[in-house]
Amino acid sequence: MSQETAVLLQQAKAAIKAKEAAKARRLLQKAVQLDPQDYRGWLGLASPTASPQTAMEYVQRAEMLAPNNPTVEKAKRWALKRLGTVSTPKTQADKTAVSPTIRKKFRTLDG
């Protein structure tokens, strides 16, 4: 990953934390343009995307680039829930599933 891509991913992480979805989306789109083979940019795009179908497409792209990656697998379960194709009991953890998934993903970028 280039230094520029790493900076964009960090800026997107901050935008997500600040609940600035549009800004995060722009930054992540730049990141995937610079490095389309880095799964983290694609995975990151799933979070600020309003469309469940589009989010799933981003997760599937990340899965193609990083098969069997635990973070990608967790994001895939989240995306399936958004699509309504998986029925699971609703718990407090389920209601906030996107934030821990994305936070964990971005924590891996830090070190």
Short mmCIF file of N, CA and C in Angstrom, two decimals:
data_model
loop_
_atom_site.label_atom_id
_atom_site.label_comp_id
_atom_site.label_asym_id
_atom_site.label_seq_id
_atom_site.Cartn_x
_atom_site.Cartn_y
_atom_site.Cartn_z
N MET A 1 0.86 -1.17 0.00
CA MET A 1 0.00 0.00 0.00
C MET A 1 0.90 1.23 0.00
N SER A 2 0.55 2.18 -0.83
CA SER A 2 1.33 3.40 -0.90
C SER A 2 1.06 4.29 0.31
N GLN A 3 1.97 5.21 0.54
CA GLN A 3 1.80 6.16 1.65
C GLN A 3 0.53 6.99 1.45
N GLU A 4 0.27 7.37 0.21
CA GLU A 4 -0.91 8.18 -0.09
C GLU A 4 -2.20 7.41 0.22
N THR A 5 -2.23 6.13 -0.14
CA THR A 5 -3.40 5.30 0.17
C THR A 5 -3.58 5.17 1.67
N ALA A 6 -2.49 4.96 2.38
CA ALA A 6 -2.56 4.83 3.84
C ALA A 6 -3.14 6.10 4.47
N VAL A 7 -2.71 7.25 3.97
CA VAL A 7 -3.22 8.53 4.49
C VAL A 7 -4.71 8.65 4.21
N LEU A 8 -5.13 8.29 3.00
CA LEU A 8 -6.55 8.37 2.66
C LEU A 8 -7.39 7.46 3.55
N LEU A 9 -6.89 6.26 3.80
CA LEU A 9 -7.62 5.33 4.67
C LEU A 9 -7.72 5.87 6.10
N GLN A 10 -6.66 6.49 6.59
CA GLN A 10 -6.69 7.08 7.93
C GLN A 10 -7.67 8.26 7.98
N GLN A 11 -7.68 9.07 6.94
CA GLN A 11 -8.62 10.19 6.89
C GLN A 11 -10.05 9.69 6.82
N ALA A 12 -10.28 8.61 6.08
CA ALA A 12 -11.62 8.02 5.99
C ALA A 12 -12.04 7.47 7.34
N LYS A 13 -11.11 6.87 8.04
CA LYS A 13 -11.39 6.36 9.39
C LYS A 13 -11.88 7.50 10.28
N ALA A 14 -11.20 8.63 10.23
CA ALA A 14 -11.59 9.79 11.04
C ALA A 14 -12.97 10.30 10.61
N ALA A 15 -13.23 10.32 9.32
CA ALA A 15 -14.53 10.79 8.82
C ALA A 15 -15.66 9.87 9.27
N ILE A 16 -15.40 8.57 9.27
CA ILE A 16 -16.42 7.62 9.74
C ILE A 16 -16.70 7.84 11.22
N LYS A 17 -15.65 8.02 12.00
CA LYS A 17 -15.83 8.28 13.43
C LYS A 17 -16.62 9.56 13.67
N ALA A 18 -16.41 10.54 12.80
CA ALA A 18 -17.10 11.83 12.93
C ALA A 18 -18.49 11.79 12.27
N LYS A 19 -18.87 10.61 11.77
CA LYS A 19 -20.17 10.43 11.10
C LYS A 19 -20.32 11.32 9.87
N GLU A 20 -19.21 11.49 9.15
CA GLU A 20 -19.19 12.25 7.90
C GLU A 20 -19.13 11.26 6.74
N ALA A 21 -20.27 10.64 6.45
CA ALA A 21 -20.32 9.56 5.46
C ALA A 21 -19.88 10.01 4.07
N ALA A 22 -20.34 11.15 3.63
CA ALA A 22 -19.99 11.62 2.28
C ALA A 22 -18.48 11.84 2.14
N LYS A 23 -17.88 12.45 3.15
CA LYS A 23 -16.44 12.67 3.13
C LYS A 23 -15.69 11.34 3.14
N ALA A 24 -16.12 10.42 3.99
CA ALA A 24 -15.48 9.11 4.06
C ALA A 24 -15.57 8.40 2.71
N ARG A 25 -16.73 8.46 2.08
CA ARG A 25 -16.94 7.82 0.80
C ARG A 25 -15.99 8.39 -0.26
N ARG A 26 -15.85 9.72 -0.31
CA ARG A 26 -14.94 10.35 -1.28
C ARG A 26 -13.49 9.90 -1.05
N LEU A 27 -13.08 9.88 0.20
CA LEU A 27 -11.71 9.47 0.52
C LEU A 27 -11.46 8.01 0.16
N LEU A 28 -12.43 7.16 0.45
CA LEU A 28 -12.28 5.74 0.15
C LEU A 28 -12.30 5.49 -1.35
N GLN A 29 -13.09 6.26 -2.08
CA GLN A 29 -13.10 6.12 -3.53
C GLN A 29 -11.74 6.49 -4.12
N LYS A 30 -11.12 7.53 -3.56
CA LYS A 30 -9.76 7.89 -4.01
C LYS A 30 -8.78 6.78 -3.69
N ALA A 31 -8.93 6.19 -2.51
CA ALA A 31 -8.03 5.11 -2.09
C ALA A 31 -8.13 3.91 -3.04
N VAL A 32 -9.33 3.53 -3.42
CA VAL A 32 -9.46 2.38 -4.33
C VAL A 32 -9.01 2.73 -5.75
N GLN A 33 -9.09 3.99 -6.13
CA GLN A 33 -8.55 4.39 -7.43
C GLN A 33 -7.04 4.25 -7.44
N LEU A 34 -6.41 4.63 -6.33
CA LEU A 34 -4.95 4.54 -6.23
C LEU A 34 -4.47 3.10 -6.11
N ASP A 35 -5.21 2.29 -5.34
CA ASP A 35 -4.79 0.91 -5.10
C ASP A 35 -6.01 -0.01 -5.12
N PRO A 36 -6.49 -0.37 -6.30
CA PRO A 36 -7.69 -1.20 -6.40
C PRO A 36 -7.49 -2.63 -5.90
N GLN A 37 -6.25 -3.01 -5.62
CA GLN A 37 -5.98 -4.36 -5.13
C GLN A 37 -5.94 -4.45 -3.60
N ASP A 38 -6.12 -3.33 -2.93
CA ASP A 38 -6.13 -3.32 -1.47
C ASP A 38 -7.57 -3.50 -0.98
N TYR A 39 -7.82 -4.61 -0.33
CA TYR A 39 -9.18 -4.94 0.11
C TYR A 39 -9.75 -3.93 1.10
N ARG A 40 -8.88 -3.27 1.85
CA ARG A 40 -9.35 -2.36 2.90
C ARG A 40 -10.14 -1.18 2.37
N GLY A 41 -9.76 -0.67 1.23
CA GLY A 41 -10.52 0.43 0.64
C GLY A 41 -11.92 -0.01 0.25
N TRP A 42 -12.02 -1.18 -0.37
CA TRP A 42 -13.32 -1.70 -0.78
C TRP A 42 -14.18 -2.01 0.44
N LEU A 43 -13.57 -2.60 1.42
CA LEU A 43 -14.30 -2.93 2.64
C LEU A 43 -14.79 -1.66 3.33
N GLY A 44 -13.94 -0.66 3.35
CA GLY A 44 -14.32 0.61 3.96
C GLY A 44 -15.49 1.27 3.26
N LEU A 45 -15.57 1.13 1.94
CA LEU A 45 -16.66 1.73 1.18
C LEU A 45 -18.03 1.16 1.56
N ALA A 46 -18.05 -0.05 2.09
CA ALA A 46 -19.34 -0.66 2.45
C ALA A 46 -20.04 0.09 3.57
N SER A 47 -19.28 0.64 4.50
CA SER A 47 -19.88 1.27 5.68
C SER A 47 -20.67 2.54 5.38
N PRO A 48 -20.10 3.53 4.69
CA PRO A 48 -20.85 4.76 4.47
C PRO A 48 -21.83 4.69 3.29
N THR A 49 -22.04 3.52 2.74
CA THR A 49 -22.92 3.35 1.60
C THR A 49 -24.35 3.08 2.07
N ALA A 50 -25.28 3.87 1.56
CA ALA A 50 -26.68 3.75 1.99
C ALA A 50 -27.35 2.49 1.43
N SER A 51 -26.98 2.07 0.25
CA SER A 51 -27.61 0.93 -0.40
C SER A 51 -27.05 -0.39 0.12
N PRO A 52 -27.90 -1.25 0.69
CA PRO A 52 -27.42 -2.57 1.14
C PRO A 52 -26.81 -3.39 0.00
N GLN A 53 -27.38 -3.29 -1.21
CA GLN A 53 -26.86 -4.04 -2.34
C GLN A 53 -25.46 -3.54 -2.73
N THR A 54 -25.28 -2.24 -2.76
CA THR A 54 -23.97 -1.68 -3.09
C THR A 54 -22.95 -2.04 -2.02
N ALA A 55 -23.36 -1.98 -0.76
CA ALA A 55 -22.46 -2.36 0.34
C ALA A 55 -21.99 -3.81 0.15
N MET A 56 -22.93 -4.69 -0.21
CA MET A 56 -22.58 -6.09 -0.42
C MET A 56 -21.61 -6.24 -1.58
N GLU A 57 -21.80 -5.47 -2.64
CA GLU A 57 -20.88 -5.53 -3.78
C GLU A 57 -19.47 -5.13 -3.36
N TYR A 58 -19.36 -4.11 -2.52
CA TYR A 58 -18.03 -3.70 -2.04
C TYR A 58 -17.41 -4.80 -1.18
N VAL A 59 -18.21 -5.40 -0.32
CA VAL A 59 -17.71 -6.49 0.54
C VAL A 59 -17.27 -7.67 -0.33
N GLN A 60 -18.03 -7.99 -1.35
CA GLN A 60 -17.66 -9.09 -2.24
C GLN A 60 -16.35 -8.80 -2.97
N ARG A 61 -16.15 -7.56 -3.35
CA ARG A 61 -14.88 -7.19 -3.99
C ARG A 61 -13.72 -7.39 -3.00
N ALA A 62 -13.93 -6.95 -1.76
CA ALA A 62 -12.91 -7.15 -0.73
C ALA A 62 -12.65 -8.64 -0.50
N GLU A 63 -13.70 -9.43 -0.54
CA GLU A 63 -13.56 -10.88 -0.34
C GLU A 63 -12.76 -11.52 -1.47
N MET A 64 -12.93 -11.04 -2.71
CA MET A 64 -12.14 -11.57 -3.82
C MET A 64 -10.65 -11.28 -3.62
N LEU A 65 -10.36 -10.13 -3.03
CA LEU A 65 -8.96 -9.73 -2.83
C LEU A 65 -8.35 -10.34 -1.58
N ALA A 66 -9.18 -10.63 -0.59
CA ALA A 66 -8.68 -11.17 0.68
C ALA A 66 -9.59 -12.30 1.16
N PRO A 67 -9.60 -13.43 0.44
CA PRO A 67 -10.46 -14.54 0.86
C PRO A 67 -10.02 -15.08 2.22
N ASN A 68 -10.98 -15.48 3.00
CA ASN A 68 -10.76 -16.04 4.33
C ASN A 68 -10.24 -15.04 5.35
N ASN A 69 -10.27 -13.77 5.03
CA ASN A 69 -9.86 -12.74 5.99
C ASN A 69 -10.98 -12.59 7.02
N PRO A 70 -10.69 -12.72 8.31
CA PRO A 70 -11.74 -12.65 9.33
C PRO A 70 -12.52 -11.34 9.33
N THR A 71 -11.86 -10.23 9.07
CA THR A 71 -12.56 -8.95 9.04
C THR A 71 -13.52 -8.89 7.86
N VAL A 72 -13.10 -9.41 6.73
CA VAL A 72 -13.97 -9.45 5.55
C VAL A 72 -15.15 -10.37 5.80
N GLU A 73 -14.91 -11.51 6.44
CA GLU A 73 -16.00 -12.44 6.74
C GLU A 73 -17.03 -11.80 7.67
N LYS A 74 -16.55 -11.06 8.65
CA LYS A 74 -17.46 -10.37 9.57
C LYS A 74 -18.26 -9.30 8.82
N ALA A 75 -17.60 -8.57 7.94
CA ALA A 75 -18.29 -7.55 7.15
C ALA A 75 -19.32 -8.20 6.22
N LYS A 76 -19.02 -9.37 5.71
CA LYS A 76 -19.96 -10.07 4.84
C LYS A 76 -21.22 -10.45 5.62
N ARG A 77 -21.05 -10.93 6.85
CA ARG A 77 -22.22 -11.25 7.68
C ARG A 77 -23.06 -9.99 7.92
N TRP A 78 -22.39 -8.87 8.18
CA TRP A 78 -23.09 -7.60 8.37
C TRP A 78 -23.86 -7.20 7.11
N ALA A 79 -23.20 -7.33 5.95
CA ALA A 79 -23.85 -6.95 4.70
C ALA A 79 -25.04 -7.86 4.39
N LEU A 80 -24.91 -9.13 4.68
CA LEU A 80 -26.02 -10.06 4.48
C LEU A 80 -27.21 -9.68 5.36
N LYS A 81 -26.93 -9.27 6.58
CA LYS A 81 -28.01 -8.83 7.47
C LYS A 81 -28.71 -7.60 6.89
N ARG A 82 -27.91 -6.68 6.36
CA ARG A 82 -28.51 -5.48 5.75
C ARG A 82 -29.40 -5.82 4.58
N LEU A 83 -29.01 -6.85 3.84
CA LEU A 83 -29.82 -7.29 2.70
C LEU A 83 -31.07 -8.05 3.15
N GLY A 84 -31.05 -8.49 4.40
CA GLY A 84 -32.18 -9.25 4.91
C GLY A 84 -32.15 -10.70 4.50
N THR A 85 -30.99 -11.20 4.11
CA THR A 85 -30.89 -12.59 3.68
C THR A 85 -30.47 -13.52 4.80
N VAL A 86 -30.14 -12.97 5.95
CA VAL A 86 -29.78 -13.78 7.11
C VAL A 86 -30.67 -13.34 8.25
N SER A 87 -31.34 -14.28 8.87
CA SER A 87 -32.16 -13.93 10.02
C SER A 87 -31.45 -14.39 11.27
N THR A 88 -31.19 -13.45 12.15
CA THR A 88 -30.53 -13.74 13.41
C THR A 88 -31.26 -12.97 14.50
N PRO A 89 -31.13 -13.42 15.74
CA PRO A 89 -31.77 -12.68 16.83
C PRO A 89 -31.22 -11.27 16.91
N LYS A 90 -32.08 -10.32 17.20
CA LYS A 90 -31.65 -8.93 17.33
C LYS A 90 -31.15 -8.70 18.75
N THR A 91 -29.89 -8.39 18.85
CA THR A 91 -29.28 -8.06 20.13
C THR A 91 -28.71 -6.66 20.01
N GLN A 92 -28.27 -6.12 21.12
CA GLN A 92 -27.65 -4.80 21.07
C GLN A 92 -26.43 -4.82 20.16
N ALA A 93 -25.68 -5.91 20.19
CA ALA A 93 -24.49 -6.02 19.33
C ALA A 93 -24.89 -5.97 17.86
N ASP A 94 -26.00 -6.63 17.50
CA ASP A 94 -26.44 -6.61 16.11
C ASP A 94 -26.83 -5.21 15.67
N LYS A 95 -27.45 -4.45 16.56
CA LYS A 95 -27.90 -3.11 16.21
C LYS A 95 -26.75 -2.17 15.91
N THR A 96 -25.58 -2.45 16.47
CA THR A 96 -24.42 -1.59 16.26
C THR A 96 -23.30 -2.32 15.52
N ALA A 97 -23.65 -3.31 14.73
CA ALA A 97 -22.66 -4.18 14.11
C ALA A 97 -21.69 -3.45 13.19
N VAL A 98 -22.15 -2.43 12.50
CA VAL A 98 -21.26 -1.79 11.54
C VAL A 98 -20.10 -1.07 12.22
N SER A 99 -20.34 -0.41 13.30
CA SER A 99 -19.27 0.35 13.93
C SER A 99 -18.12 -0.53 14.41
N PRO A 100 -18.37 -1.62 15.15
CA PRO A 100 -17.24 -2.46 15.57
C PRO A 100 -16.51 -3.07 14.38
N THR A 101 -17.23 -3.46 13.35
CA THR A 101 -16.59 -4.06 12.19
C THR A 101 -15.64 -3.08 11.53
N ILE A 102 -16.11 -1.90 11.30
CA ILE A 102 -15.28 -0.90 10.63
C ILE A 102 -14.16 -0.44 11.55
N ARG A 103 -14.47 -0.23 12.83
CA ARG A 103 -13.40 0.18 13.75
C ARG A 103 -12.30 -0.87 13.80
N LYS A 104 -12.68 -2.15 13.88
CA LYS A 104 -11.69 -3.21 13.93
C LYS A 104 -10.85 -3.22 12.65
N LYS A 105 -11.52 -3.04 11.51
CA LYS A 105 -10.81 -3.02 10.24
C LYS A 105 -9.78 -1.92 10.21
N PHE A 106 -10.19 -0.74 10.67
CA PHE A 106 -9.28 0.38 10.64
C PHE A 106 -8.21 0.26 11.71
N ARG A 107 -8.48 -0.44 12.80
CA ARG A 107 -7.43 -0.66 13.80
C ARG A 107 -6.28 -1.45 13.19
N THR A 108 -6.61 -2.38 12.28
CA THR A 108 -5.55 -3.17 11.65
C THR A 108 -4.65 -2.30 10.79
N LEU A 109 -5.15 -1.17 10.33
CA LEU A 109 -4.33 -0.25 9.54
C LEU A 109 -3.29 0.46 10.41
N ASP A 110 -3.60 0.61 11.68
CA ASP A 110 -2.71 1.34 12.58
C ASP A 110 -1.48 0.54 12.96
N GLY A 111 -1.56 -0.74 12.83
CA GLY A 111 -0.36 -1.40 13.25
C GLY A 111 -0.41 -2.83 13.22
#
